[in-house]
Coordinates of C-alpha atoms and ligand atoms in Angstrom, one line a residue:
X1 CA 0.1 0.0 -0.1
X2 CA 1.1 3.4 -0.9
X3 CA 1.7 6.8 1.0
X4 CA -1.6 8.3 0.0
X5 CA -2.2 11.5 2.1
X6 CA 0.5 13.8 3.8
X7 CA 0.0 14.5 7.5
X8 CA -1.1 18.1 6.6
X9 CA -4.9 18.0 7.0
X10 CA -4.7 15.4 10.0
X11 CA -2.4 17.3 12.2
X12 CA 0.6 15.7 13.9
X13 CA -1.2 13.0 15.4
X14 CA -2.4 10.7 14.0
X15 CA 0.1 9.8 11.4
X16 CA -0.5 8.5 7.8
X17 CA 2.3 6.3 6.5
X18 CA 2.4 3.5 3.8
X19 CA -1.5 3.6 3.7
X20 CA -1.9 3.0 7.2
X21 CA -3.4 5.6 9.6
X22 CA -2.2 5.2 13.2
X23 CA -3.4 7.0 16.2
X24 CA -1.7 8.1 19.6
X25 CA -2.5 4.6 21.0
X26 CA -2.5 1.2 19.2
X27 CA -5.3 1.9 16.8
X28 CA -4.5 2.0 13.2
X29 CA -6.7 1.7 10.1
X30 CA -5.5 0.4 6.4
X31 CA -6.7 2.9 3.9
X32 CA -7.0 1.4 0.4
X33 CA -7.7 3.3 -2.7
X34 CA -7.2 0.9 -5.6
X35 CA -8.3 -2.5 -5.9
X36 CA -4.9 -3.9 -5.4
X37 CA -4.5 -2.1 -2.2
X38 CA -7.9 -3.5 -1.3
X39 CA -6.9 -7.0 -2.1
X40 CA -3.6 -6.6 -0.2
X41 CA -5.5 -5.1 2.9
X42 CA -7.9 -7.9 2.8
X43 CA -5.2 -10.3 2.9
X44 CA -4.2 -8.7 6.1
X45 CA -7.4 -8.5 7.9
X46 CA -8.7 -11.7 6.7
X47 CA -6.4 -13.5 9.1
X48 CA -8.3 -12.3 12.1
X49 CA -11.3 -14.3 11.0
X50 CA -14.8 -13.2 9.4
X51 CA -15.1 -10.0 7.6
X52 CA -18.1 -7.3 8.1
X53 CA -18.5 -4.7 5.5
X54 CA -20.2 -1.3 6.1
X55 CA -20.9 0.6 2.7
X56 CA -21.2 4.4 3.0
X57 CA -21.1 7.4 1.0
X58 CA -19.0 9.2 3.8
X59 CA -19.4 12.3 5.5
X60 CA -19.7 10.2 8.4
X61 CA -21.9 10.6 11.5
X62 CA -23.0 8.8 14.5
X63 CA -25.5 6.7 12.4
X64 CA -22.6 5.3 10.2
X65 CA -20.5 4.7 13.2
X66 CA -23.1 2.8 14.8
X67 CA -23.0 0.5 11.8
X68 CA -19.3 0.0 12.6
X69 CA -20.0 -0.8 16.2
X70 CA -22.6 -3.7 14.8
X71 CA -20.2 -5.0 12.5
X72 CA -17.2 -5.0 14.9
X73 CA -19.6 -7.0 17.3
X74 CA -20.5 -9.5 14.7
X75 CA -17.2 -10.2 12.8
X76 CA -13.6 -10.2 13.5
X77 CA -12.4 -7.8 10.9
X78 CA -14.4 -4.4 9.8
X79 CA -14.3 -3.0 6.3
X80 CA -15.8 0.3 5.6
X81 CA -16.3 1.6 2.0
X82 CA -16.6 5.3 1.4
X83 CA -17.9 5.9 -2.2
X84 CA -20.2 8.4 -3.6
X85 CA -21.8 6.2 -6.2
X86 CA -22.8 8.3 -9.4
X87 CA -25.1 5.5 -10.5
X88 CA -27.7 6.2 -7.6
X89 CA -28.2 10.0 -8.2
X90 CA -30.6 11.4 -10.7
X91 CA -29.5 14.2 -13.1
X92 CA -31.2 16.9 -10.8
X93 CA -29.8 15.4 -7.6
X94 CA -26.7 16.4 -5.6
X95 CA -24.0 14.0 -6.8
X96 CA -21.5 17.0 -7.5
X97 CA -22.3 18.8 -4.1
X98 CA -22.6 15.8 -1.9
X99 CA -20.6 16.5 1.3
X100 CA -17.1 14.8 1.1
X101 CA -14.7 15.0 4.2
X102 CA -12.2 12.0 3.6
X103 CA -9.6 12.8 6.1
X104 CA -12.1 13.2 8.9
X105 CA -14.1 10.2 8.0
X106 CA -10.9 8.0 7.9
X107 CA -9.9 9.3 11.3
X108 CA -13.3 8.8 12.6
X109 CA -13.1 5.2 11.4
X110 CA -9.7 4.6 12.9
X111 CA -10.9 5.9 16.3
X112 CA -14.1 3.7 16.1
X113 CA -12.0 0.6 15.5
X114 CA -12.6 -0.2 11.7
X115 CA -9.8 -2.2 10.4
X116 CA -9.8 -1.3 6.5
X117 CA -11.3 1.6 4.6
X118 CA -11.9 1.4 1.0
X119 CA -12.0 4.7 -0.6
X120 CA -12.0 4.2 -4.4
X121 CA -12.3 7.0 -7.1
X122 CA -15.0 6.6 -9.6
X123 CA -12.7 5.5 -12.1
X124 CA -11.3 2.7 -9.7
X125 CA -14.9 1.6 -9.0
X126 CA -15.9 1.7 -12.6
X127 CA -12.8 1.2 -14.6
X128 CA -14.8 0.4 -17.6
X129 CA -17.4 3.0 -17.3
X130 CA -21.0 2.4 -16.3
X131 CA -21.7 -1.1 -15.9
X132 CA -23.7 -2.9 -18.8
X133 CA -25.1 -5.5 -16.6
X134 CA -27.0 -4.0 -13.6
X135 CA -29.0 -5.5 -10.8
X136 CA -33.0 -4.9 -11.5
X137 CA -34.6 -4.1 -8.2
X138 CA -38.1 -5.3 -9.5
X139 CA -41.2 -4.3 -8.0
X140 CA -39.9 -3.4 -4.5
X141 CA -38.7 -0.3 -6.0
X142 CA -42.0 0.6 -7.5
X143 CA -43.3 2.0 -4.3
X144 CA -42.1 4.5 -1.4
X145 CA -38.9 6.3 -2.7
X146 CA -38.7 4.4 -5.9
X147 CA -41.2 6.4 -8.2
X148 CA -39.6 9.8 -7.2
X149 CA -36.0 8.5 -7.6
X150 CA -35.9 6.6 -10.8
X151 CA -33.1 4.5 -11.4
X152 CA -31.7 4.9 -7.7
X153 CA -32.3 1.6 -6.4
X154 CA -30.7 -0.1 -9.4
X155 CA -27.6 2.3 -8.7
X156 CA -27.8 1.1 -5.0
X157 CA -28.0 -2.5 -5.8
X158 CA -25.4 -2.6 -8.4
X159 CA -22.8 -0.8 -6.5
X160 CA -23.4 -2.9 -3.2
X161 CA -23.2 -6.1 -5.2
X162 CA -20.0 -4.8 -6.8
X163 CA -18.7 -3.9 -3.4
X164 CA -19.8 -7.4 -2.2
X165 CA -17.8 -8.9 -5.1
X166 CA -14.6 -6.8 -4.3
X167 CA -14.6 -7.2 -0.5
X168 CA -16.4 -10.9 -0.3
X169 CA -17.5 -10.1 3.3
X170 CA -19.3 -12.8 5.5
X171 CA -21.8 -10.0 6.6
X172 CA -22.8 -6.6 5.8
X173 CA -24.5 -3.9 8.0
X174 CA -27.0 -1.4 6.7
X175 CA -29.1 1.3 8.5
X176 CA -32.7 1.2 9.1
X177 CA -33.0 4.8 8.3
X178 CA -32.9 3.8 4.6
X179 CA -35.7 1.2 5.2
X180 CA -36.5 0.5 1.5
X181 CA -32.8 0.1 0.6
X182 CA -32.3 -2.3 3.6
X183 CA -35.4 -4.5 2.4
X184 CA -34.1 -4.5 -1.3
X185 CA -30.5 -5.4 -0.3
X186 CA -31.7 -8.3 2.0
X187 CA -33.8 -9.5 -0.8
X188 CA -31.0 -9.2 -3.6
X189 CA -28.8 -11.2 -1.3
X190 CA -31.5 -13.9 -0.9
X191 CA -32.8 -13.9 -4.4
X192 CA -29.2 -14.0 -5.8
X193 CA -27.9 -16.6 -3.2
X194 CA -25.1 -14.3 -2.6
X195 CA -24.3 -16.2 0.9
X196 CA -23.7 -13.0 2.9
X197 CA -25.5 -12.2 6.2
X198 CA -27.3 -8.9 6.1
X199 CA -27.7 -7.1 9.4
X200 CA -29.9 -3.9 9.9
X201 CA -29.2 -1.5 12.5
X202 CA -31.6 1.1 14.5
X203 CA -31.9 4.6 13.3
X204 CA -29.5 7.1 15.3
X205 CA -31.3 10.3 16.0
X206 CA -30.3 13.9 17.3
X207 CA -31.7 14.7 20.8
X208 CA -34.8 16.2 19.2
X209 CA -35.6 13.3 17.1
X210 CA -34.2 14.1 13.7
X211 CA -32.7 11.1 12.0
X212 CA -28.8 11.7 11.5
X213 CA -28.2 12.1 7.8
X214 CA -25.2 13.5 5.9
X215 CA -27.6 15.9 4.1
X216 CA -28.9 17.4 7.3
X217 CA -26.0 20.0 6.9
X218 CA -27.8 21.5 4.1
X219 CA -30.5 22.7 6.6
X220 CA -30.6 26.3 7.5
X221 CA -31.1 27.2 11.1
X222 CA -34.8 27.7 10.6
X223 CA -35.4 24.6 8.5
X224 CA -33.3 22.6 11.2
X225 CA -35.8 23.8 13.7
X226 CA -38.7 22.3 11.7
X227 CA -37.1 19.1 10.5
X228 CA -37.8 17.0 13.7
X229 CA -41.6 17.5 13.0
X230 CA -41.2 14.2 10.6
X231 CA -40.1 12.1 13.7
X232 CA -42.6 13.8 15.9
X233 CA -45.5 12.9 13.4
X234 CA -44.2 9.2 13.2
X235 CA -43.9 9.0 17.0
X236 CA -47.4 10.3 17.5
X237 CA -48.9 7.6 15.0
X238 CA -46.8 4.9 16.7
X239 CA -48.8 6.0 20.0
X240 CA -52.2 6.0 18.1
X241 CA -51.4 2.6 16.7
X242 CA -50.2 1.2 20.0
X243 CA -53.4 2.6 21.6
X244 CA -55.5 0.5 18.9
X245 CA -55.9 2.8 15.9
X246 CA -55.8 0.4 12.9
X247 CA -56.8 2.6 10.0
X248 CA -53.8 3.6 7.8
X249 CA -55.9 6.6 6.4
X250 CA -56.5 7.8 9.9
X251 CA -52.8 7.6 11.0
X252 CA -51.6 9.2 7.8
X253 CA -53.9 12.1 7.9
X254 CA -52.3 12.8 11.4
X255 CA -48.9 12.6 9.7
X256 CA -49.9 15.0 7.0
X257 CA -51.6 17.4 9.6
X258 CA -48.7 17.5 11.8
X259 CA -46.0 17.9 9.0
X260 CA -48.0 20.3 7.1
X261 CA -48.3 22.7 10.3
X262 CA -44.6 23.5 9.5
X263 CA -44.1 26.1 6.9
X264 CA -41.1 25.0 5.3
X265 CA -42.1 21.4 5.0
X266 CA -43.4 19.8 1.8
X267 CA -44.3 16.1 1.9
X268 CA -43.4 14.0 -0.9
X269 CA -44.9 10.9 0.3
X270 CA -46.4 9.1 3.4
X271 CA -47.1 5.4 3.3
X272 CA -47.7 2.5 5.5
X273 CA -46.5 -0.7 4.2
X274 CA -46.0 -4.3 5.0
X275 CA -42.3 -4.8 6.1
X276 CA -41.1 -7.2 3.6
X277 CA -43.5 -6.9 0.6
X278 CA -43.6 -3.1 1.1
X279 CA -47.3 -3.3 0.0
X280 CA -49.4 -0.5 1.2
X281 CA -51.9 -1.5 4.0
X282 CA -55.4 -0.3 4.9
X283 CA -55.5 -1.9 8.2
X284 CA -52.4 -1.7 10.3
X285 CA -51.1 -4.9 11.7
X286 CA -48.2 -5.1 14.1
X287 CA -44.7 -4.8 12.3
X288 CA -46.2 -2.5 9.5
X289 CA -43.8 0.2 8.6
X290 CA -44.8 4.0 8.3
X291 CA -42.5 5.9 6.1
X292 CA -42.3 9.6 5.1
X293 CA -40.2 11.6 2.6
X294 CA -40.5 15.4 2.8
X295 CA -38.6 18.3 1.6
X296 CA -37.5 20.8 4.3
X297 CA -36.7 23.7 2.3
X298 CA -34.5 22.1 -0.6
X299 CA -33.3 19.2 1.4
X300 CA -35.1 15.9 1.0
X301 CA -35.3 13.9 4.3
X302 CA -36.5 10.4 4.8
X303 CA -37.7 8.6 8.1
X304 CA -39.7 5.5 9.1
X305 CA -41.0 3.8 12.1
X306 CA -42.4 0.4 13.1
X307 CA -46.1 0.5 14.2
X308 CA -46.4 -2.2 17.1
Ligands
AMP1 P1 -25.1 6.7 3.2 O1 -23.9 7.2 3.6 O2 -26.2 7.9 3.5 O3 -25.3 6.0 2.0 O4 -25.5 5.6 4.4 C1 -24.6 4.5 4.6 C2 -25.3 3.6 5.7 O5 -25.5 4.2 6.9 C3 -26.7 3.1 5.1 O6 -26.9 1.7 5.6 C4 -27.6 4.0 6.0 O7 -28.9 3.5 6.1 C5 -26.8 4.1 7.1 N1 -27.3 5.4 8.0 C6 -27.4 6.4 7.5 N2 -28.1 7.4 8.4 C7 -28.3 6.7 9.5 C8 -28.8 6.7 10.7 N3 -29.3 8.0 11.2 N4 -29.0 5.8 11.6 C9 -28.6 4.6 11.2 N5 -28.1 4.4 10.0 C10 -27.8 5.2 9.1

């Protein structure tokens, strides 16, 4: 592995040498940018036992780091990928402006005990350009976020399948925050017999309930103050469902009423679906998932909750 970044941006400690970032104590993380470096890093960490993979787009927060904790608890070696995947962004979306802060991300991962970070460029990930054969997400992408983000889930599944091929992990951890994505990945791994254990970790939130997201940094102060209403509305209908309300339309009206009471919020969709088929339900049974996508100013936020 080569020297990939001078000390500069990281201060005097930790120290980056030969593709390995070391901290004050014993903790180090291998940083691989190329497929060859990844292969060599994997050879090193695989000696420890099973490998857990956490795919991310970087700009890391506690939500991502909780996935690293979950992977570390379940596998002997933890690999994290940081790759802003152009295939999953629509032409009008924020691929170019998506926040990137690699030096900070790598340092956070080192502190959190990740063993290997894979940070490929677009050219390294897709050396032959856009893949010709891609993963078709099928009908599970025709609901919730799917219709509003054409091609998004095909892009997600294709890059995750490619990462699975490159890393060959024993298990992979995804966040429940991206509920539809986690269902699709589980389904892909099952339907294509990929032989990888998929784990889903709970949503990590700010103290006021807003689900952590790399895109939260786009929010202005006023928008940030209104954004927790999404979680507030979901928490309210969770209580209503727990108290016996079974009508999806009654519950969804409450979500609309609460979110629309905030001037900067603009709902894209609200739905209550079966947790595996993602089919909308009329009568809510235990385990149904209520999901929301809404714009807060110009920022699209998603959140969901299980109705017990
Ligand atoms: P992203 O970098 O947005 O592609 O997310 C990478 C992984 O982190 C995905 O599996 C997300 O579901 C997960 N994730 C993002 N935000 C959260 C959160 N607030 N809580 C838990 N997991 C999260």
